[in-house]
Coordinates of C-alpha atoms in Angstrom, one line a residue:
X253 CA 0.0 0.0 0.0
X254 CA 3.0 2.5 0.8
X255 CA 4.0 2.2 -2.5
X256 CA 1.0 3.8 -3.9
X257 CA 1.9 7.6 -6.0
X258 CA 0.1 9.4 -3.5
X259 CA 1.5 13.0 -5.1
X260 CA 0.3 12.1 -8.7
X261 CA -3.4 11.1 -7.2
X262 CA -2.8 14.2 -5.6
X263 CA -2.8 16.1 -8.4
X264 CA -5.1 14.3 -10.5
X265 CA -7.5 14.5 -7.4
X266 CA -7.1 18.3 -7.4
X267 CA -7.8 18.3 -11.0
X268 CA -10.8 16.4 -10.8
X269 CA -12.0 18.1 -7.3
X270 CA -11.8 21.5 -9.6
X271 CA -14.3 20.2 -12.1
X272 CA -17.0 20.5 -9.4
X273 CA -16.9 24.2 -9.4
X274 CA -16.5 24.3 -5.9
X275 CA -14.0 27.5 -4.6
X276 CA -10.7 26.6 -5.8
X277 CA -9.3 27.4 -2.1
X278 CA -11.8 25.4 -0.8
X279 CA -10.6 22.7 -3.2
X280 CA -7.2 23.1 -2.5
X281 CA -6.9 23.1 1.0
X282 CA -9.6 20.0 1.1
X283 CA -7.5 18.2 -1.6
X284 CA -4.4 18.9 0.7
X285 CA -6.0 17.7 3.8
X286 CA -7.3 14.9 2.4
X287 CA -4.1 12.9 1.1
X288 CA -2.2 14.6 4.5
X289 CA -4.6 12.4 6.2
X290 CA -4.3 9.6 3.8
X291 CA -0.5 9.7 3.6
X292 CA -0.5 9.8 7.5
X293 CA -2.8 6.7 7.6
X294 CA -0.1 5.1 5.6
X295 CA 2.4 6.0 6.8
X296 CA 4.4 8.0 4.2
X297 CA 3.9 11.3 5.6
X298 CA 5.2 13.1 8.9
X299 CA 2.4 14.9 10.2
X300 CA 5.2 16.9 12.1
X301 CA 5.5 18.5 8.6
X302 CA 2.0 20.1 8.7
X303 CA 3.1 22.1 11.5
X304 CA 4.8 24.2 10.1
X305 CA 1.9 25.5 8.0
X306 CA 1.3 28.4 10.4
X307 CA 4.8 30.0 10.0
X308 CA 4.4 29.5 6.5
X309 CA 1.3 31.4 6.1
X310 CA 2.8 34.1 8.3
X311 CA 5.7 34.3 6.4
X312 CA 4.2 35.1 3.3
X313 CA 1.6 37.4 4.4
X314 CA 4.0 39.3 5.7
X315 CA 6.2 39.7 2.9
X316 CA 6.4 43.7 1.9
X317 CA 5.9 43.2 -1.7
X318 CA 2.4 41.8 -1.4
X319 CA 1.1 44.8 0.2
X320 CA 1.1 46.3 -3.5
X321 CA -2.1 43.8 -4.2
X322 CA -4.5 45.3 -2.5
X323 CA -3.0 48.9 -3.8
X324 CA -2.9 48.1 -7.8
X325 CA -6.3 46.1 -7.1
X326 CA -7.5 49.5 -6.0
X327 CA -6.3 51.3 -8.3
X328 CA -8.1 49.7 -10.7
X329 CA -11.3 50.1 -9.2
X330 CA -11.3 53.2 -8.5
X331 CA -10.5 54.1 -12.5
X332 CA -12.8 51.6 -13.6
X333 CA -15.7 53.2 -11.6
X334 CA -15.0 56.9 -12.7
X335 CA -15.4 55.2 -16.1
X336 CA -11.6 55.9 -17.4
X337 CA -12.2 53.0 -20.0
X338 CA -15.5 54.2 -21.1
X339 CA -14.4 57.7 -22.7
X340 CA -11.2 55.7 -23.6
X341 CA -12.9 53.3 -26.3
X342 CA -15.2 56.3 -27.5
X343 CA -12.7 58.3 -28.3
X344 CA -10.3 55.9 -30.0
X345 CA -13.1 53.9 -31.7
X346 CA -14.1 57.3 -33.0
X347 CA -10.6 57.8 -34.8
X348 CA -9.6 54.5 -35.7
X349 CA -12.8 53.5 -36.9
X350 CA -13.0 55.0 -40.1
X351 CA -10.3 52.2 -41.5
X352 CA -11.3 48.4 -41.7
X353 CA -10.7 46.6 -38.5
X354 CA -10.6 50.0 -36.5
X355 CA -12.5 49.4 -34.0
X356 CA -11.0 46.0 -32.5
X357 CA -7.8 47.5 -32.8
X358 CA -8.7 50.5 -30.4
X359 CA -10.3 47.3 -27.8
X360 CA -6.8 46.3 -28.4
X361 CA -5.2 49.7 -27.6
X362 CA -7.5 50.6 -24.7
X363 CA -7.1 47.4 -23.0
X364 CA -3.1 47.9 -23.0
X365 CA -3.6 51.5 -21.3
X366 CA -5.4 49.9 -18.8
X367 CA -3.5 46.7 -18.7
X368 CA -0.8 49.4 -17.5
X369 CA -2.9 51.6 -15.4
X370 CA -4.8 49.2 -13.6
X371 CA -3.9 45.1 -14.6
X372 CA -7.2 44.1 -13.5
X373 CA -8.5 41.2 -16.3
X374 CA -11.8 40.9 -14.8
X375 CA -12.8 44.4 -15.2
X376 CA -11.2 45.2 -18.1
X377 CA -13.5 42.1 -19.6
X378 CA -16.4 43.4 -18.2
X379 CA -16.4 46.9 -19.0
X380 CA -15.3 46.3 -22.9
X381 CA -17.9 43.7 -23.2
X382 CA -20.7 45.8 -21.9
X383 CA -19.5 48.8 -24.4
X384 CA -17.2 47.6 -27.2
X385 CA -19.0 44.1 -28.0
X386 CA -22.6 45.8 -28.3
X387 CA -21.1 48.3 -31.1
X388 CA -19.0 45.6 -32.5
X389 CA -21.8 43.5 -33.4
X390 CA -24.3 46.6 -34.5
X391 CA -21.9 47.4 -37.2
X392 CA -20.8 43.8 -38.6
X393 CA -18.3 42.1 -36.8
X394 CA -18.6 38.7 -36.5
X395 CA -19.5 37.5 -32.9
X396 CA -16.9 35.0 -32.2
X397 CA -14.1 37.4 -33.7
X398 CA -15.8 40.4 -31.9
X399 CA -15.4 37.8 -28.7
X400 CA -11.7 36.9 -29.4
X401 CA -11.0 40.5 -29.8
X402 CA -12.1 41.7 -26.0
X403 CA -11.1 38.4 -24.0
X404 CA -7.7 39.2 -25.5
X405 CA -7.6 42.5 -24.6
X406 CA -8.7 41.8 -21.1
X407 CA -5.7 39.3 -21.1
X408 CA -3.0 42.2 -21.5
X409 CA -3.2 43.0 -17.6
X410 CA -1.4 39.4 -17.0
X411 CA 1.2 40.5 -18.6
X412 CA 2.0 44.6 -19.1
X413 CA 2.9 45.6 -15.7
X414 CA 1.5 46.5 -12.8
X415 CA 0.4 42.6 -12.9
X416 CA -0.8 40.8 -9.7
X417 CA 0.4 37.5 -11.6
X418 CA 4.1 39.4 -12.2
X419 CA 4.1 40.6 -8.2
X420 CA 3.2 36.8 -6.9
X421 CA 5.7 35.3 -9.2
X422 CA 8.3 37.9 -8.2
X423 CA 8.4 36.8 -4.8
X424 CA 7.8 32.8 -5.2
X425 CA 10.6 33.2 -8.2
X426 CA 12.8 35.0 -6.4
X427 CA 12.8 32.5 -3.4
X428 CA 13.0 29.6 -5.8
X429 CA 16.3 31.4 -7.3
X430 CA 17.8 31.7 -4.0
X431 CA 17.4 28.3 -3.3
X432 CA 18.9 27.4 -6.7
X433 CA 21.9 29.5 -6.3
X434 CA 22.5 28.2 -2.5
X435 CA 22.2 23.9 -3.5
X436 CA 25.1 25.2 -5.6
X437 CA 27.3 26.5 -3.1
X438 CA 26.4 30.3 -3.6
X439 CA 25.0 32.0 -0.9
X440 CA 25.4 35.3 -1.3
X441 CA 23.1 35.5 -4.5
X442 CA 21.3 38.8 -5.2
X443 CA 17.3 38.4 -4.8
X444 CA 15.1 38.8 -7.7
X445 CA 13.0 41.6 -7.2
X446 CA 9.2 42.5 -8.7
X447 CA 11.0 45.7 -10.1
X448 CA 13.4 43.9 -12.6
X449 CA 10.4 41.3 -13.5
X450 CA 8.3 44.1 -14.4
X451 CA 11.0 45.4 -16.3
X452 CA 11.7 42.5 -18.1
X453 CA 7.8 41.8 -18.9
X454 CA 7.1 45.1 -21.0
X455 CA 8.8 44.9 -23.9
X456 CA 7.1 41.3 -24.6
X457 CA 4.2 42.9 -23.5
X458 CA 4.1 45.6 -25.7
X459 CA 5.1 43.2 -28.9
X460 CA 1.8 41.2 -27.8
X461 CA -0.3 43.8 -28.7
X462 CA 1.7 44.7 -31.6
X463 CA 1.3 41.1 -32.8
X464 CA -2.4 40.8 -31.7
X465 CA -2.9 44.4 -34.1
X466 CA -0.7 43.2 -36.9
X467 CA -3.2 39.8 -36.8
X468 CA -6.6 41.8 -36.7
X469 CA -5.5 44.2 -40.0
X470 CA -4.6 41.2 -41.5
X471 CA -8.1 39.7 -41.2
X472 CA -9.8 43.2 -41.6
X473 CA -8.1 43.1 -45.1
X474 CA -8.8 39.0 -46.1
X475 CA -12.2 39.1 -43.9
X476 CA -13.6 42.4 -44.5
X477 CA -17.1 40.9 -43.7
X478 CA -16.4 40.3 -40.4
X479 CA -14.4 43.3 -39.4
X480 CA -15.9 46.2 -41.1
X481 CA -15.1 49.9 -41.3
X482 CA -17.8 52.2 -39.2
X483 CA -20.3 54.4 -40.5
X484 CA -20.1 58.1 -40.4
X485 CA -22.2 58.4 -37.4
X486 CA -21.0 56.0 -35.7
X487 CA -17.5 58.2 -35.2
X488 CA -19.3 60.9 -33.7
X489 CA -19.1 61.9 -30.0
X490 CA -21.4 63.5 -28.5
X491 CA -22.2 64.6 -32.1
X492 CA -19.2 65.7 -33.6
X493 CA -16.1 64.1 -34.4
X494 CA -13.0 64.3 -32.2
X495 CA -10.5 66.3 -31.8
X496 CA -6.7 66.2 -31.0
X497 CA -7.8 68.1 -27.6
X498 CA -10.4 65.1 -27.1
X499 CA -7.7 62.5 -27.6
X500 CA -5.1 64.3 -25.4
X501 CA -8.5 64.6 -22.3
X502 CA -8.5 61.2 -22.5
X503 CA -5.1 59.7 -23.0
X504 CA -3.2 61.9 -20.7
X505 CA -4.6 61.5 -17.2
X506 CA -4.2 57.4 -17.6
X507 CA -0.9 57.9 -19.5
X508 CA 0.5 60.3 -16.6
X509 CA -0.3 58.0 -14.1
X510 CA 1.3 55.1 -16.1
X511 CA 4.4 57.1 -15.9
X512 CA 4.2 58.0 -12.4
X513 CA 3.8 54.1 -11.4
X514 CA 5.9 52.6 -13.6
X515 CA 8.4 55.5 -14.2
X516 CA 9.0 55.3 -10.4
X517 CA 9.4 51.6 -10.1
X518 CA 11.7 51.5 -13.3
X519 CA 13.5 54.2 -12.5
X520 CA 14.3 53.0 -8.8
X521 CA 13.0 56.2 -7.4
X522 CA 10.4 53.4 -5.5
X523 CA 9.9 49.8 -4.8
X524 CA 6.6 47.9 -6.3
X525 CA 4.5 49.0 -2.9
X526 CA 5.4 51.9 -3.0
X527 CA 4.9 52.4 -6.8
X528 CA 1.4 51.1 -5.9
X529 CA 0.2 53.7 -3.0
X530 CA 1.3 56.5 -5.7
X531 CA -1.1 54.6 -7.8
X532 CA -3.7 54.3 -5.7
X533 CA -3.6 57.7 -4.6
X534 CA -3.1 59.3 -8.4
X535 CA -6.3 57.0 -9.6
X536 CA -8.5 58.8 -6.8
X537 CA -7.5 62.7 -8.0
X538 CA -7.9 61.3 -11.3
X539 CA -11.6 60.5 -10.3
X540 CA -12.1 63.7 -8.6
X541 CA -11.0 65.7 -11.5
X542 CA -13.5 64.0 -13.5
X543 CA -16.2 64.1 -11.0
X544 CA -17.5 67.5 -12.5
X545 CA -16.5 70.0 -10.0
X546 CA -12.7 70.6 -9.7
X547 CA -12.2 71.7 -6.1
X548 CA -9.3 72.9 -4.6
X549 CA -8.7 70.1 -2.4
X550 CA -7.6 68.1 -5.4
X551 CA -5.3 70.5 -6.5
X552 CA -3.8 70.9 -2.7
X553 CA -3.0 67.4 -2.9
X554 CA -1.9 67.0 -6.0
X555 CA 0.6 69.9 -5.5
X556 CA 2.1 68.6 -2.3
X557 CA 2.4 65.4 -3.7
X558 CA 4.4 66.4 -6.3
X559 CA 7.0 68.5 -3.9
X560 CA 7.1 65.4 -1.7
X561 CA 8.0 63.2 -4.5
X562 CA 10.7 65.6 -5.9
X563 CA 11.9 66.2 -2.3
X564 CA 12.2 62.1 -1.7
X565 CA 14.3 62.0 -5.2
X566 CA 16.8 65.0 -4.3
X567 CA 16.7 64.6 0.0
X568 CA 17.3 61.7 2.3
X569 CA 14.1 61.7 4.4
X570 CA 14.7 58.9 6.8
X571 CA 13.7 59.5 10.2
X572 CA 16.4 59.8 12.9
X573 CA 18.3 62.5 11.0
X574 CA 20.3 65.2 13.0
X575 CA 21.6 67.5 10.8
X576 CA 19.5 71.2 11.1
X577 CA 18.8 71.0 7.0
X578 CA 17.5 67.2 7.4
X579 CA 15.0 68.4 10.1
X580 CA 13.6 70.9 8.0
X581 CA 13.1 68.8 5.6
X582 CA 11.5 65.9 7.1
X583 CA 9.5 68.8 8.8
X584 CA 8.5 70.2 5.5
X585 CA 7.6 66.2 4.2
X586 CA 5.6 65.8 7.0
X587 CA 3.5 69.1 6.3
X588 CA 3.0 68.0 3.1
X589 CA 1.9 64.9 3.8
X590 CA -0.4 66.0 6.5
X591 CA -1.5 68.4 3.6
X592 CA -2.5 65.9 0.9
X593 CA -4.2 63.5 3.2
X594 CA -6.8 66.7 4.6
X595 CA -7.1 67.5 1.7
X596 CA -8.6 64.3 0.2
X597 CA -10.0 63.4 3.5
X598 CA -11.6 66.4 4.5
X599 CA -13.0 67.6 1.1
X600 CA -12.0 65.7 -1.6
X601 CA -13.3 61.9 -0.4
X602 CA -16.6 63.2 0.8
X603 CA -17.3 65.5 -1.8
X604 CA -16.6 64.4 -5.0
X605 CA -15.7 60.5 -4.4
X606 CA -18.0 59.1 -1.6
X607 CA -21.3 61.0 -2.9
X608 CA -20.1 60.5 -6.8
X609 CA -20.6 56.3 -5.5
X610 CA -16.9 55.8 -6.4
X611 CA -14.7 55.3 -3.1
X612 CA -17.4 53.1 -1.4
X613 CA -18.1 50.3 -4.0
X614 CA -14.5 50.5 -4.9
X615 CA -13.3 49.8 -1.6
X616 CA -15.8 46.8 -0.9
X617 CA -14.9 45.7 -4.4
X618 CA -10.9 45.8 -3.2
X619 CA -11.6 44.0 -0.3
X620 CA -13.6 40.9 -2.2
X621 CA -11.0 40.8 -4.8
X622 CA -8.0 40.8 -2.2
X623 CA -9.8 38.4 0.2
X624 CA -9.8 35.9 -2.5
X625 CA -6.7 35.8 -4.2
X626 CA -5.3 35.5 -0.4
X627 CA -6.8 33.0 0.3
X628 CA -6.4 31.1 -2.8
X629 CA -2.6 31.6 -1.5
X630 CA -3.2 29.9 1.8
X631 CA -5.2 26.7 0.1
X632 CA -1.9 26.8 -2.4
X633 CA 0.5 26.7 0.7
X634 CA -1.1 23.6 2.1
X635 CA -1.6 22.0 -1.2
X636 CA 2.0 22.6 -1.9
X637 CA 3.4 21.6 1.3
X638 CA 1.4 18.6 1.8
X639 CA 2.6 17.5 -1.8
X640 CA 6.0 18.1 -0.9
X641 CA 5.7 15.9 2.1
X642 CA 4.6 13.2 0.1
X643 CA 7.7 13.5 -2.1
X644 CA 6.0 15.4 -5.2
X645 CA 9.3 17.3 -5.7
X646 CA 12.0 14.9 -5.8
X647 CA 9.7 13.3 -8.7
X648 CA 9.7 16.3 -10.3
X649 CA 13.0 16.8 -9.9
X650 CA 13.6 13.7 -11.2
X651 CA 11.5 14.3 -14.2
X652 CA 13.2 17.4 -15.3
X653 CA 16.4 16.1 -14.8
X654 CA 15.5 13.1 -17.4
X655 CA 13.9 15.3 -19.5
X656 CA 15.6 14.9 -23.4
X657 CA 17.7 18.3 -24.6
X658 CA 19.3 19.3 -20.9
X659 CA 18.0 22.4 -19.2
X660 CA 16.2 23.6 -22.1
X661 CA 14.4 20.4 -22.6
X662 CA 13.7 20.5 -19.0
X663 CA 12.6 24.3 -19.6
X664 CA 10.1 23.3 -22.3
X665 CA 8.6 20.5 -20.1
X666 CA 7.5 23.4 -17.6
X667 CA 6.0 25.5 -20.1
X668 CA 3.6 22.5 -21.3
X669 CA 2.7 21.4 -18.0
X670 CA 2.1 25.0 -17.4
X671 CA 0.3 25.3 -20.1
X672 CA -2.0 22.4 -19.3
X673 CA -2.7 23.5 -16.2
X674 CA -3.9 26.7 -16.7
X675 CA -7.1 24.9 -18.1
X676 CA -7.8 23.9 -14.7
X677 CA -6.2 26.1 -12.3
X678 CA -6.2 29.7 -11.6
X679 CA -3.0 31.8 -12.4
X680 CA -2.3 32.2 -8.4
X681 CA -2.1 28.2 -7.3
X682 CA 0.0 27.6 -10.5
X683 CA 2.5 30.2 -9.4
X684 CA 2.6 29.3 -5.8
X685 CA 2.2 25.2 -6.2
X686 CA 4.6 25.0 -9.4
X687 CA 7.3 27.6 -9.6
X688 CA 8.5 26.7 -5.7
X689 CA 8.2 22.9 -6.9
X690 CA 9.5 23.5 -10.7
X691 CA 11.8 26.2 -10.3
X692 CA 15.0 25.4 -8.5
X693 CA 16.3 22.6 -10.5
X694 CA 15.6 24.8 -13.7
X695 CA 17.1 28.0 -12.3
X696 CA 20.0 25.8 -10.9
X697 CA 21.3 24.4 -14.2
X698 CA 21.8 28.3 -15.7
X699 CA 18.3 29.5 -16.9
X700 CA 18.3 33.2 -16.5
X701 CA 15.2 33.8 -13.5
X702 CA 14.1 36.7 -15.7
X703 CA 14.1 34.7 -18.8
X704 CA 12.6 32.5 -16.9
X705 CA 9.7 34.2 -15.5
X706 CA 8.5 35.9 -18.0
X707 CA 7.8 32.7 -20.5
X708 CA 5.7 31.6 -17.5
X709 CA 4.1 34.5 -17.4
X710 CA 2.9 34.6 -21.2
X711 CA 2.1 31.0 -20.8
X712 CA -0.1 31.3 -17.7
X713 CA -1.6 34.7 -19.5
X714 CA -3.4 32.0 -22.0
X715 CA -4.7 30.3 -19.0
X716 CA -7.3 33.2 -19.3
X717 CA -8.7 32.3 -22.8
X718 CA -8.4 28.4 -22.2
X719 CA -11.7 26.4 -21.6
X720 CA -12.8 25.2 -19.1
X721 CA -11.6 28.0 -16.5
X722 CA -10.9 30.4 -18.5
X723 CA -12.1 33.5 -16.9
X724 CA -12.1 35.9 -19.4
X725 CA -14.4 34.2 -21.4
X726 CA -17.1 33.9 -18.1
X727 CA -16.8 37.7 -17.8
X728 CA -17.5 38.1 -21.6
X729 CA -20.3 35.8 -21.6
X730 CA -21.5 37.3 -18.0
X731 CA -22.1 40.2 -20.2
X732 CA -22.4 39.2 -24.0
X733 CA -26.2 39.3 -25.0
X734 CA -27.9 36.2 -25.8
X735 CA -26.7 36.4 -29.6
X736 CA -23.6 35.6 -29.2
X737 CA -23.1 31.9 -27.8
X738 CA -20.5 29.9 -25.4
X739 CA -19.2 28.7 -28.3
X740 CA -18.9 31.6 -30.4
X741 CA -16.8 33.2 -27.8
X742 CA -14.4 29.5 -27.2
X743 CA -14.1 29.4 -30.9
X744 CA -13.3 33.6 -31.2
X745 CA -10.1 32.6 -28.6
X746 CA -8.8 29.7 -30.5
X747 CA -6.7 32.4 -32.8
X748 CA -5.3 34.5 -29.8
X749 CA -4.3 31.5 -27.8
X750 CA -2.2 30.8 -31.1
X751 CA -0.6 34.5 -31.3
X752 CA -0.3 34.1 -27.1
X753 CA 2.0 30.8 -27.7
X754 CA 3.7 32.5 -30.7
X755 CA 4.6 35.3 -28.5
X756 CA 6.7 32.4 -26.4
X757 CA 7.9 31.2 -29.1
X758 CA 9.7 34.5 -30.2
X759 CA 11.1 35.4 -26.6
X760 CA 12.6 31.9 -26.5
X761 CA 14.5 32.5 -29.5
X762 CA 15.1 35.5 -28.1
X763 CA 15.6 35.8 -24.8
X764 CA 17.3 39.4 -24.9
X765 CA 13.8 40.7 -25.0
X766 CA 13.0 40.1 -21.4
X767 CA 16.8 40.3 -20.1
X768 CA 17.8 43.7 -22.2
X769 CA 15.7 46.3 -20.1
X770 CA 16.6 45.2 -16.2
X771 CA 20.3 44.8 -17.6
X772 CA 20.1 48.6 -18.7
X773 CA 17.9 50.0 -15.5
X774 CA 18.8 47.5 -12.2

């Protein structure tokens, strides 16, 4: 009986377990439980070993670098509810939709500004569905390419950064590279940080949507049936066409706080949590300034943000200073500071967010989001530790190390098993059950971590458009009117999953896409 594979009917029981529709926490941690108990009835597993769940738990929620969750997750609430996206795909459907195609490549466009303002897939979906796919099909595109279109859109927040997926992976990669670098004698290894995996994402990121363009305007020209130019008055807004001063309202608040959170994280002005609370707090002036009445509170704050930015680039504002100038200073920072936050909390929240039904929802909505994808972390811990225990990653191990064409064989391997199981699991488990698992003995034989990463970040982004999880097609077809069927919208991904793999394809072959940019900034 002992010799039974207890880690492979782990898994497959997992797989299986998922098929129920249950929570996939719920699943994980019951799946984990389950064969603990089994393996301890048998007698292959120390129970000893689940004890030191707790610290594991703690030690990961109190890693720094998750603290920017909850921060990008709010940041893209709050823009999605003062209906950034909205005047985004008006505005650019207006002026690219006079030429064939137009109008899926601004979806395309608009989902990449707020795949880099706000990384959220689910409301990205959502919001395009309920505006772009309506318009889409009123004017001739074909459902299931209208469908393809959107959920690949949504997709882009996986992948540009700020990405949730990029800041988990981040930390579990960087820990799996540390242990790689100490089994081979190397101990004082430099960590990976989210900064340099950000950095090393957006170029790829960026040649996804130019690869997911060049595709549409290739179809618009052999399928001009299914992706039409519009009509005259259908690139009208508000009754007239727009303007260059109607493209620059729109594109330059999202674009300026783009720069802000990525500029400061690139740049190493700021780490990724700190990147993130500029966010959150640039996405709430951004949804005061449109709420219709432009008090001064948000220009007090947006002013003494600013100096207390350029003061933190050009001073050393640590506490515990002595010096009569560094006094002042942190005097001054701490003025401002107490300046910005009365400002939005004494005018700015109440009047133009909390009665404008912005800041409330968008909170609660944080708070759901955040709840969930921590505890789909703690179910992964268990699951993960549990299949450990039953010796899950010396078989790997063993796997990989057998696997035909040395570390790259070994490399490739990963990718299809990731690949796999993004049809079943969510992005989160995969990263915290497989990387941890998958990771060392790939990292250890050479494989650049950054290289690395990012593959398995593209590869896990088609996790998204994959049936039977897929989750960008249940937010499309949350919203899709009855016209448009569950098939329709499987078939319209088929073609994005293939530019999505081809995208691998090209940053295996070369890899100085994703190592170029942190070589040049960290």
């Amino acid at each position: 009986m002992t010799t039974l594979p207890l880690d492979l009917l782990m898994f497959a029981g997992l797989c299986l377990f998922v098929l129920s529709g249950a929570p996939i926490a719920f699943v994980l941690a019951g799946t984990a439980a389950l064969f603990a108990g089994i393996g301890w009835w048998l007698d292959v597993l120390n129970f000893n070993l689940i004890g030191a769940f707790p610290m594991r738990v703690f030690n990961t929620m109190n890693a720094e670098t998750l603290i920017a969750i909850p921060l990008f997750v709010f940041m893209g609430m709050i823009l999605e509810r003062a209906r950034i996206a909205e005047d985004l795909l008006r505005t650019m459907g207006a002026l690219f939709g006079r030429m064939r195609g137009g109008l899926g490549v601004s979806v395309t466009l608009v989902g990449a500004l707020l795949a880099a303002s706000t990384g959220i897939v689910g409301a990205t979906t959502v919001t395009m569905g309920m505006m772009a796919l309506p318009v889409m099909l009123r004017y001739g595109y074909g459902p299931a390419y209208s469908s393809g279109i959107i959920c690949s859109a949504g997709t882009l927040g996986q992948i540009i950064p700020p990405s949730t997926v990029l800041i988990i992976m981040g930390e579990v990669l960087s820990s799996a590279y540390q242990q790689a670098q100490q089994s081979q004698g190397n101990f004082a290894a430099e960590a990976l940080s989210v900064g340099q995996l950000f950095a090393g994402s957006l170029l790829p990121g960026l040649m996804l949507v130019g690869i997911y363009i060049v595709y549409q305007l290739i179809v618009s020209w052999a399928r001009p049936d299914i992706s039409p130019a519009l009509p005259r008055e259908a690139l009208e807004v508000d009754g007239q066409a727009p303007s260059l001063s109607d493209l620059l309202r729109v594109l330059v608040p999202p674009l300026a706080l783009i720069v802000a959170v990525l500029g400061s994280i690139l740049g190493g002005i700021a780490t990724a949590t700190e990147a993130a609370s500029v966010g959150a707090v640039g996405a709430t002036l951004l949804a005061g300034l449109r709420s219709g009445r432009k008090h001064w509170a948000v220009w007090t704050a947006v002013g003494s943000l600013a100096v207390l930015i350029f003061m933190a680039v050009n001073f050393d504002l640590r506490s515990g200073r002595s010096n009569a100038t560094e006094l002042e200073g942190l005097m001054l920072s701490a003025a401002l500071v107490i300046a910005a936050i009365g400002a939005l909390a004494l005018f700015f929240v109440w009047r133009e967010i909390w009665r404008g039904k912005v800041l409330g929802p968008a909170m609660g909505s944080t708070a759901r989001t955040t709840s969930m994808i921590f505890t789909i972390v703690i179910g992964a811990l268990l699951f993960s530790l549990v299949f450990r225990g039953l010796g899950g990653d010396l078989r790997i191990k063993e796997l990989l190390e057998a696997a035909p064409g040395g570390p790259h064989g070994a490399m490739l391997m990963v990718l299809v098993i990731m690949f796999f199981l993004g049809m079943f699991l969510d992005y989160v488990e995969i990263t915290i059950i497989a990387i941890p698992v998958m990771g060392p003995p790939i990292l250890a034989s050479g494989i650049d971590p950054i290289w690395f990463g990012v593959m398995i970040a593209m590869v896990l982004q088609t996790s998204f458009l994959t049936p039977p999880v897929g989750y960008t097609l249940a937010y499309l077809r949350s919203v899709a009117p009855p016209s448009v069927t569950t098939q329709a919208i499987w078939l319209g991904a088929v073609p994005f999953i293939g530019l999505q793999l081809l995208a691998v394809v090209i940053i295996y072959f070369v890899p100085a896409m994703t190592t170029w940019l942190p070589d040049l900034l960290f």
